[in-house]
PDB file of C-alpha atoms in Angstrom:
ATOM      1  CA  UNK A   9      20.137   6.406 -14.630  1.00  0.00           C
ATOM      2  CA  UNK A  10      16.491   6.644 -13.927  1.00  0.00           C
ATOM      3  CA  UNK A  11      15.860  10.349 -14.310  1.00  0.00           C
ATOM      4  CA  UNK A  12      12.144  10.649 -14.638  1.00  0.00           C
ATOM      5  CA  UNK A  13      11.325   6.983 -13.944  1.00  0.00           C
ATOM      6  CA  UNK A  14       8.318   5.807 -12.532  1.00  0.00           C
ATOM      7  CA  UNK A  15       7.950   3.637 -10.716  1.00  0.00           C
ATOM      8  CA  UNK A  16      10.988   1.314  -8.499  1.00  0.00           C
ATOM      9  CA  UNK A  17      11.867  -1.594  -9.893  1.00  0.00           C
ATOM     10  CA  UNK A  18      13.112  -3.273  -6.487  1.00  0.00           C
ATOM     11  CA  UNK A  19      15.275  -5.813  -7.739  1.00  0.00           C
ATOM     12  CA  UNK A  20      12.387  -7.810  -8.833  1.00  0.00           C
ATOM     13  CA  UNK A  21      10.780  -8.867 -11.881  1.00  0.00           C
ATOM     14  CA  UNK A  22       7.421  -6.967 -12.841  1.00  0.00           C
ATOM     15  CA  UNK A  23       5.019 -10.188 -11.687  1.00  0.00           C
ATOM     16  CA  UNK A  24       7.230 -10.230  -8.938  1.00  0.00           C
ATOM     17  CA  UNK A  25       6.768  -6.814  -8.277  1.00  0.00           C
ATOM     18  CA  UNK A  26       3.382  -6.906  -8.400  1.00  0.00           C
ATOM     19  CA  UNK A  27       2.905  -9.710  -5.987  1.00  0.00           C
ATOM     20  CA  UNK A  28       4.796  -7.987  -3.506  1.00  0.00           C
ATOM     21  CA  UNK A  29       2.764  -5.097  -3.706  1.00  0.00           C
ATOM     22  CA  UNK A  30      -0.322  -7.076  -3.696  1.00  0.00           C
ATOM     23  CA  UNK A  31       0.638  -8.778  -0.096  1.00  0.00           C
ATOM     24  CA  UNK A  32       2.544  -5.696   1.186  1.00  0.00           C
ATOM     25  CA  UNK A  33      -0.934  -4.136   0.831  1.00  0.00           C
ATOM     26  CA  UNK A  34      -3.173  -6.695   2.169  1.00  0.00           C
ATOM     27  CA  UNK A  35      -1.036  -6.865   5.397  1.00  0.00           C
ATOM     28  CA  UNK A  36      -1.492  -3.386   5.799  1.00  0.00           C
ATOM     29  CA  UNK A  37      -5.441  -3.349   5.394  1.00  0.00           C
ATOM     30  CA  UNK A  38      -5.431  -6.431   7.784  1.00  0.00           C
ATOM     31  CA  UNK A  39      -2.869  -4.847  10.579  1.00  0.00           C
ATOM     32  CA  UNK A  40      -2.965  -1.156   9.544  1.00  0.00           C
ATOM     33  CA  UNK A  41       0.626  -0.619  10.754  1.00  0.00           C
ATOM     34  CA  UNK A  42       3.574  -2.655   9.322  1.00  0.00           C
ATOM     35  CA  UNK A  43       7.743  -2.294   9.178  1.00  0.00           C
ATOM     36  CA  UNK A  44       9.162  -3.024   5.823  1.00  0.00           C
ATOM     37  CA  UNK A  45      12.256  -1.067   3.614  1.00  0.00           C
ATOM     38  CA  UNK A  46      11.882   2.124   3.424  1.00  0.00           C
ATOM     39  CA  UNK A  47      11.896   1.896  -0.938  1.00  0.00           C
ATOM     40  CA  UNK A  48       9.240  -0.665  -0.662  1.00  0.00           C
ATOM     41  CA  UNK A  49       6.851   1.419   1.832  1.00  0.00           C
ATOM     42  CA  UNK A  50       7.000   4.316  -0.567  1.00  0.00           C
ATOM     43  CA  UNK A  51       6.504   2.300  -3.657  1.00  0.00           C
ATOM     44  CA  UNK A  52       3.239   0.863  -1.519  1.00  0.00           C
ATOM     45  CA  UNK A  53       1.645   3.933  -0.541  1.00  0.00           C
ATOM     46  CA  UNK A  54       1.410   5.031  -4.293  1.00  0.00           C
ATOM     47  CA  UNK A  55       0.153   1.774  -4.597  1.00  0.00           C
ATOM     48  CA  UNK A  56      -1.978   1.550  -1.604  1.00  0.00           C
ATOM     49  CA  UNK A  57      -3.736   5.019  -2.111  1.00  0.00           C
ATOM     50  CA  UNK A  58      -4.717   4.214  -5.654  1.00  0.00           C
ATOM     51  CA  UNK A  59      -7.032   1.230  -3.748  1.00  0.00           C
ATOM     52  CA  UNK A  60      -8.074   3.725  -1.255  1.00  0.00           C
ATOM     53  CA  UNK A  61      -9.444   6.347  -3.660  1.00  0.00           C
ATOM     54  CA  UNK A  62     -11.111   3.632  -5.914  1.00  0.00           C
ATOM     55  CA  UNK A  63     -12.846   1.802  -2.566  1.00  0.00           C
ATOM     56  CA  UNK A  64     -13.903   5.619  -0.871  1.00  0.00           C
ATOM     57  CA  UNK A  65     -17.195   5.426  -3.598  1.00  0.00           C
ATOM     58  CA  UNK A  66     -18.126   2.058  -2.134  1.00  0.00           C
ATOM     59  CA  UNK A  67     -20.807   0.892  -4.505  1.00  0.00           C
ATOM     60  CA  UNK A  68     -20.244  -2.526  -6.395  1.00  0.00           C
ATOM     61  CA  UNK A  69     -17.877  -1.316  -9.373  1.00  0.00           C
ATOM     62  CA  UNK A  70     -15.727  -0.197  -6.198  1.00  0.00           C
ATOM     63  CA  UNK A  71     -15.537  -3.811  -4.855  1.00  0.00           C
ATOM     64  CA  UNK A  72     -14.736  -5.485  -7.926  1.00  0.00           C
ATOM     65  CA  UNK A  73     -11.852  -2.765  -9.016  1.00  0.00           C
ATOM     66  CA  UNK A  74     -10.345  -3.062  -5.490  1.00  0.00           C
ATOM     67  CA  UNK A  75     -10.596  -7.529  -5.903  1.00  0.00           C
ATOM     68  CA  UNK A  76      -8.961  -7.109  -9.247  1.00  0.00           C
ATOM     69  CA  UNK A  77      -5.960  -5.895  -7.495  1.00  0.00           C
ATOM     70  CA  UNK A  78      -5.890  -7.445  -3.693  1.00  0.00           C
ATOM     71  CA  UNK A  79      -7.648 -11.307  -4.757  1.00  0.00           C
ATOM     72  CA  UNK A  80      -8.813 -11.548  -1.283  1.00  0.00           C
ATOM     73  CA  UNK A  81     -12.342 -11.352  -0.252  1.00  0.00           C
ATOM     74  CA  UNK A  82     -12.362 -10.520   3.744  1.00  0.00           C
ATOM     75  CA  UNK A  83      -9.359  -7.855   2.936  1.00  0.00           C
ATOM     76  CA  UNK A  84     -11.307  -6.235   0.195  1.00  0.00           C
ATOM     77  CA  UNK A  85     -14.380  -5.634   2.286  1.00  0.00           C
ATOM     78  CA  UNK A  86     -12.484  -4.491   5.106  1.00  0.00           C
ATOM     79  CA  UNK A  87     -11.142  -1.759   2.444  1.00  0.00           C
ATOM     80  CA  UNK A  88     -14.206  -0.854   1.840  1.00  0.00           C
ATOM     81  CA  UNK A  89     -16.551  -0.860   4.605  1.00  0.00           C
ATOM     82  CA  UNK A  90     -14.187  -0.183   7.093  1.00  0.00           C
ATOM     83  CA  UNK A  91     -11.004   1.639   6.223  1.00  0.00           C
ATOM     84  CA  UNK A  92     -11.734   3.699   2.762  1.00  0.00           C
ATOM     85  CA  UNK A  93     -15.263   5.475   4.696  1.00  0.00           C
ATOM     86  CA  UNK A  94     -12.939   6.557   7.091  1.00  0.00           C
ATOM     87  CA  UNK A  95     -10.895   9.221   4.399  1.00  0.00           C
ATOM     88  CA  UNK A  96     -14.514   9.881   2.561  1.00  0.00           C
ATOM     89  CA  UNK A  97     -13.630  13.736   3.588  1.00  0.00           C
ATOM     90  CA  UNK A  98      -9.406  13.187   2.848  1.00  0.00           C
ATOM     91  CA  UNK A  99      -8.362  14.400  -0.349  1.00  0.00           C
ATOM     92  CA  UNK A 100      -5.083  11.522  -0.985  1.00  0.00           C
ATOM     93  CA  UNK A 101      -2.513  11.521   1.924  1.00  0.00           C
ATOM     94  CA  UNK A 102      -4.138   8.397   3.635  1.00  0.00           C
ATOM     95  CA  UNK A 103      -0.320   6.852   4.809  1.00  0.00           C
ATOM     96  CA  UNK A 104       2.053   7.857   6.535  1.00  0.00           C
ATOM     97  CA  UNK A 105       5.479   6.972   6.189  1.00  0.00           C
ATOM     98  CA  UNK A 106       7.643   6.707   9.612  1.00  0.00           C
ATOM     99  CA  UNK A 107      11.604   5.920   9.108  1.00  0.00           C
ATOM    100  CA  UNK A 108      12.270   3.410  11.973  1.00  0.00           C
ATOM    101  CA  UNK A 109      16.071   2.156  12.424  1.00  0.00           C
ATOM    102  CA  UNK A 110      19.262   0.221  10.595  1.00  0.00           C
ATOM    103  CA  UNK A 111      18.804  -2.914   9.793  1.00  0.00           C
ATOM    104  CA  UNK A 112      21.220  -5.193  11.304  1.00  0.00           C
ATOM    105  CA  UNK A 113      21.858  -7.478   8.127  1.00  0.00           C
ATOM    106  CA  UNK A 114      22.204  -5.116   5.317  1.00  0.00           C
ATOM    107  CA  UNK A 115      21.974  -1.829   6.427  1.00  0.00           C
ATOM    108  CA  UNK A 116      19.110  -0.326   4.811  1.00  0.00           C
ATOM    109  CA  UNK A 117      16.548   1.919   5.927  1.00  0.00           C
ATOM    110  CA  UNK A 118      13.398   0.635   7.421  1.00  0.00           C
ATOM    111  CA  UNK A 119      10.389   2.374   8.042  1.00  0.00           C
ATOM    112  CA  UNK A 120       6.718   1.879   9.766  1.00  0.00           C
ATOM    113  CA  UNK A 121       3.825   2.559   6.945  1.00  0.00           C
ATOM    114  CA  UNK A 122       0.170   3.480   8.541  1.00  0.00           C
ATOM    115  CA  UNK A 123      -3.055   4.540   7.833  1.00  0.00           C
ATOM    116  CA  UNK A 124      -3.453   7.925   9.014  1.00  0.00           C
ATOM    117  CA  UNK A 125      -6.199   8.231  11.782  1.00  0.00           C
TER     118      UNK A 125
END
């Protein structure tokens, strides 16, 4: 049972995990819209909103916290000089989660996660 658990596991181990968050996030600071499972969208926008909150201060400590996690220099500055200045005002809430359709395969729930405007 996972009564009280943090975090989903996702049927992958944790390095796994972590890479999938990783890319999951920098192809949604590159597009700013993408379509994955619905469990994996929500595990990224806890994720994803962490990197927000750390880039919105935008001074150096702010680009190297927000590397640590992404490894990719042109998505990292986009965080930061482009995306995070845009929620300097938001307090959290910078996704938004929209449930899409079926998928055909396997059935499971899939769902568009965006920045909010």
């Amino acid at each position: 049972m996972r009564h009280k658990h943090g975090y989903r596991k996702l049927g992958r181990t944790s390095s796994h995990r972590a890479a999938l968050l990783k890319n999951l996030s920098i192809a949604l600071i590159n597009s700013e819209k993408i379509e994955t499972t619905l469990p994996k969208a929500k595990e990224l926008r806890a994720y994803i909103e962490k990197l927000i909150t750390r880039a919105r201060e935008g001074d150096f400590n702010a680009h190297r916290a927000v590397f640590a996690n992404l490894q990719d220099k042109s998505t990292t500055n986009k965080l930061v000089n482009e995306i995070a200045p845009k929620f300097k005002e938001r307090a959290g809430g910078y996704t938004r989660i929209i449930k899409t359709r079926i998928r055909r395969g396997d059935a499971t729930q899939m769902a568009y996660i965006e920045f909010v405007a």
